[in-house]
């Protein structure tokens, strides 16, 4: 039977369609795990972009891919049990966000590929040998950048010109925070600021920690990047507003919940990019051969409503530099 030119083109197009969309062979369903630090509701703004990224690469949930979610609810001590649950489900890859979750998977001593997202310093944490050549079964995205804490302190100084002392809220259970807290101290010395470190490891310590901040009476607050703080962002936002305490954060979500300002990489964007690593590994690439990526852009978010509540006027020069302003 001879086909017309138009019919031949149509047949060729149908045959090529699965290749063009990156769709998987019929009947093949891959299973991956997503280990979350908080809850499904609080991390929906991160999971959403990740799922969108997978769809853009041709993956269809329920047909070619199943995602198994496990949530720590801000309790890092739950990670080992949650990792064990994912392994029992026979997932092919585990995706994690933040340093503590990635370390929990690594400590399980598995050969499963791990795609980490927003890990502070994966080399210093011992997760990978180097960014360019991670080696082993781990790759993904790092959030490390030079002098981030210094830039955040400088933002506080611009908003509060007479600022003399700052309290730093950090989590010793987060391996990356040890270096970040030291970096904040070094930056504060350059800016002639007095630093007061206030540690919190678990939600049960918040009452004590917030009382400690009040007793110290700092001029401002620097909150390091940690999912524990993100999980309790509404409480922290209410606290800083009630006590008229200017604060700068790493996560934009903290500002959307009522905080003053944030500066850092786009965490939703990093989760979207994580889909690229999952796609590559499911199609045969080895994590050891996929370089760890670093953020190239950083976003400044300012909440003018919060500023008014604190009695602060944001300098016009700072507003011009903001990527987004909440009125």
Short mmCIF file of C-alpha atoms in Angstrom, two decimals, residues 150-326:
data_model
loop_
_atom_site.label_atom_id
_atom_site.label_comp_id
_atom_site.label_asym_id
_atom_site.label_seq_id
_atom_site.Cartn_x
_atom_site.Cartn_y
_atom_site.Cartn_z
CA UNK A 150 27.48 39.48 55.38
CA UNK A 151 25.13 40.75 52.68
CA UNK A 152 22.13 40.11 54.92
CA UNK A 153 23.74 42.01 57.79
CA UNK A 154 24.52 44.87 55.43
CA UNK A 155 20.83 45.01 54.47
CA UNK A 156 19.91 45.37 58.14
CA UNK A 157 22.43 48.18 58.49
CA UNK A 158 20.88 50.00 55.52
CA UNK A 159 17.41 49.75 57.05
CA UNK A 160 18.59 50.57 60.57
CA UNK A 161 21.59 52.92 60.10
CA UNK A 162 22.35 53.16 63.82
CA UNK A 163 22.23 49.40 64.31
CA UNK A 164 24.77 48.30 66.95
CA UNK A 165 23.95 44.67 67.75
CA UNK A 166 22.25 41.72 66.08
CA UNK A 167 20.98 38.39 67.38
CA UNK A 168 21.64 35.40 65.13
CA UNK A 169 19.08 32.60 65.26
CA UNK A 170 20.67 29.31 64.21
CA UNK A 171 20.23 25.56 64.54
CA UNK A 172 23.26 23.56 65.78
CA UNK A 173 21.56 20.39 64.47
CA UNK A 174 22.10 21.76 60.95
CA UNK A 175 25.72 21.00 60.01
CA UNK A 176 25.85 23.95 57.62
CA UNK A 177 24.92 26.41 60.36
CA UNK A 178 28.22 25.94 62.17
CA UNK A 179 30.03 27.59 59.27
CA UNK A 180 27.25 30.12 58.65
CA UNK A 181 27.28 31.28 62.26
CA UNK A 182 31.05 31.80 62.07
CA UNK A 183 30.63 33.69 58.79
CA UNK A 184 28.02 35.94 60.41
CA UNK A 185 30.42 36.69 63.26
CA UNK A 186 33.22 37.58 60.85
CA UNK A 187 30.93 39.82 58.79
CA UNK A 188 29.61 41.52 61.93
CA UNK A 189 33.14 42.37 62.99
CA UNK A 190 33.77 44.10 59.65
CA UNK A 191 30.53 46.06 60.06
CA UNK A 192 31.36 46.88 63.71
CA UNK A 193 28.27 45.05 64.93
CA UNK A 194 27.97 43.09 68.15
CA UNK A 195 26.71 39.55 67.50
CA UNK A 196 24.67 37.45 69.93
CA UNK A 197 24.20 33.82 68.90
CA UNK A 198 20.96 32.16 69.97
CA UNK A 199 20.68 28.44 69.23
CA UNK A 200 17.50 26.42 68.76
CA UNK A 201 17.45 22.72 67.87
CA UNK A 202 13.76 21.86 68.07
CA UNK A 203 10.30 23.40 68.14
CA UNK A 204 10.04 22.61 71.85
CA UNK A 205 12.79 25.17 72.51
CA UNK A 206 11.05 28.15 70.88
CA UNK A 207 9.52 29.57 74.05
CA UNK A 208 12.92 29.63 75.76
CA UNK A 209 14.64 31.01 72.67
CA UNK A 210 12.18 33.83 72.12
CA UNK A 211 12.45 34.79 75.79
CA UNK A 212 16.23 34.83 75.38
CA UNK A 213 15.96 37.19 72.41
CA UNK A 214 13.78 39.54 74.45
CA UNK A 215 16.22 39.52 77.36
CA UNK A 216 19.13 40.28 75.03
CA UNK A 217 17.19 43.17 73.45
CA UNK A 218 19.13 43.19 70.14
CA UNK A 219 18.62 45.88 67.55
CA UNK A 220 17.78 43.35 64.83
CA UNK A 221 17.57 39.64 64.09
CA UNK A 222 19.37 37.51 61.49
CA UNK A 223 17.62 34.17 60.89
CA UNK A 224 19.77 31.57 59.15
CA UNK A 225 18.35 29.28 56.46
CA UNK A 226 16.75 26.27 58.13
CA UNK A 227 13.53 24.33 57.57
CA UNK A 228 12.80 24.40 61.30
CA UNK A 229 12.48 28.18 61.13
CA UNK A 230 10.57 27.97 57.86
CA UNK A 231 8.13 25.57 59.51
CA UNK A 232 7.50 28.14 62.26
CA UNK A 233 7.60 31.24 60.04
CA UNK A 234 4.22 32.57 61.17
CA UNK A 235 5.27 32.41 64.81
CA UNK A 236 8.57 34.15 64.10
CA UNK A 237 6.83 36.80 62.00
CA UNK A 238 4.30 37.52 64.75
CA UNK A 239 7.10 37.69 67.33
CA UNK A 240 9.19 40.22 65.40
CA UNK A 241 6.12 42.34 64.62
CA UNK A 242 4.87 42.34 68.21
CA UNK A 243 8.25 43.35 69.61
CA UNK A 244 9.15 45.69 66.73
CA UNK A 245 12.28 43.74 65.87
CA UNK A 246 13.66 44.16 62.31
CA UNK A 247 14.72 40.81 60.86
CA UNK A 248 16.31 39.49 57.68
CA UNK A 249 15.81 35.94 56.45
CA UNK A 250 17.11 33.54 53.82
CA UNK A 251 13.67 32.29 52.72
CA UNK A 252 11.15 34.48 50.90
CA UNK A 253 8.34 32.57 52.57
CA UNK A 254 9.34 34.17 55.88
CA UNK A 255 8.64 37.60 54.40
CA UNK A 256 5.40 36.47 52.82
CA UNK A 257 4.36 35.38 56.33
CA UNK A 258 4.97 38.88 57.72
CA UNK A 259 8.75 39.20 58.04
CA UNK A 260 10.61 42.35 56.98
CA UNK A 261 12.98 41.20 54.23
CA UNK A 262 14.85 38.25 52.77
CA UNK A 263 17.87 37.79 50.56
CA UNK A 264 18.92 34.53 48.99
CA UNK A 265 18.52 32.13 46.08
CA UNK A 266 15.12 31.16 44.73
CA UNK A 267 14.32 27.93 46.57
CA UNK A 268 11.26 27.18 44.40
CA UNK A 269 13.51 27.63 41.35
CA UNK A 270 16.05 25.21 42.78
CA UNK A 271 13.33 22.61 43.31
CA UNK A 272 12.21 23.01 39.71
CA UNK A 273 15.80 22.43 38.59
CA UNK A 274 15.99 19.28 40.74
CA UNK A 275 13.68 17.65 38.20
CA UNK A 276 16.54 17.83 35.68
CA UNK A 277 18.71 15.62 37.90
CA UNK A 278 15.89 13.13 38.49
CA UNK A 279 15.23 12.95 34.76
CA UNK A 280 18.90 12.37 33.94
CA UNK A 281 19.33 9.63 36.54
CA UNK A 282 16.13 7.79 35.58
CA UNK A 283 17.38 7.81 31.98
CA UNK A 284 20.68 6.21 32.92
CA UNK A 285 23.09 8.94 34.05
CA UNK A 286 25.19 8.32 37.15
CA UNK A 287 25.00 10.91 39.96
CA UNK A 288 28.80 10.87 40.10
CA UNK A 289 28.89 12.26 36.54
CA UNK A 290 26.42 15.12 37.15
CA UNK A 291 28.14 18.23 38.61
CA UNK A 292 26.52 19.87 41.60
CA UNK A 293 25.01 23.21 40.59
CA UNK A 294 25.15 26.50 42.52
CA UNK A 295 22.69 29.41 42.39
CA UNK A 296 23.65 32.23 40.05
CA UNK A 297 20.95 34.73 40.98
CA UNK A 298 19.79 35.99 44.37
CA UNK A 299 16.56 37.78 45.15
CA UNK A 300 15.76 40.58 47.57
CA UNK A 301 12.21 40.67 48.91
CA UNK A 302 10.93 43.54 51.07
CA UNK A 303 7.66 43.74 53.00
CA UNK A 304 6.60 47.40 53.25
CA UNK A 305 3.64 46.55 55.45
CA UNK A 306 6.02 44.98 57.96
CA UNK A 307 8.32 47.99 57.70
CA UNK A 308 5.46 50.36 58.53
CA UNK A 309 4.53 48.22 61.52
CA UNK A 310 8.12 48.44 62.74
CA UNK A 311 8.19 52.20 62.24
CA UNK A 312 10.90 51.91 59.59
CA UNK A 313 11.36 53.78 56.33
CA UNK A 314 13.00 51.68 53.62
CA UNK A 315 15.59 53.76 51.72
CA UNK A 316 14.57 54.39 48.07
CA UNK A 317 17.92 53.01 46.92
CA UNK A 318 17.12 49.69 48.60
CA UNK A 319 13.62 49.56 47.14
CA UNK A 320 15.10 50.01 43.67
CA UNK A 321 17.29 46.95 44.22
CA UNK A 322 14.40 44.79 45.43
CA UNK A 323 13.23 42.02 43.12
CA UNK A 324 9.81 42.04 44.76
CA UNK A 325 8.04 44.38 47.16
CA UNK A 326 5.02 43.41 49.26
#
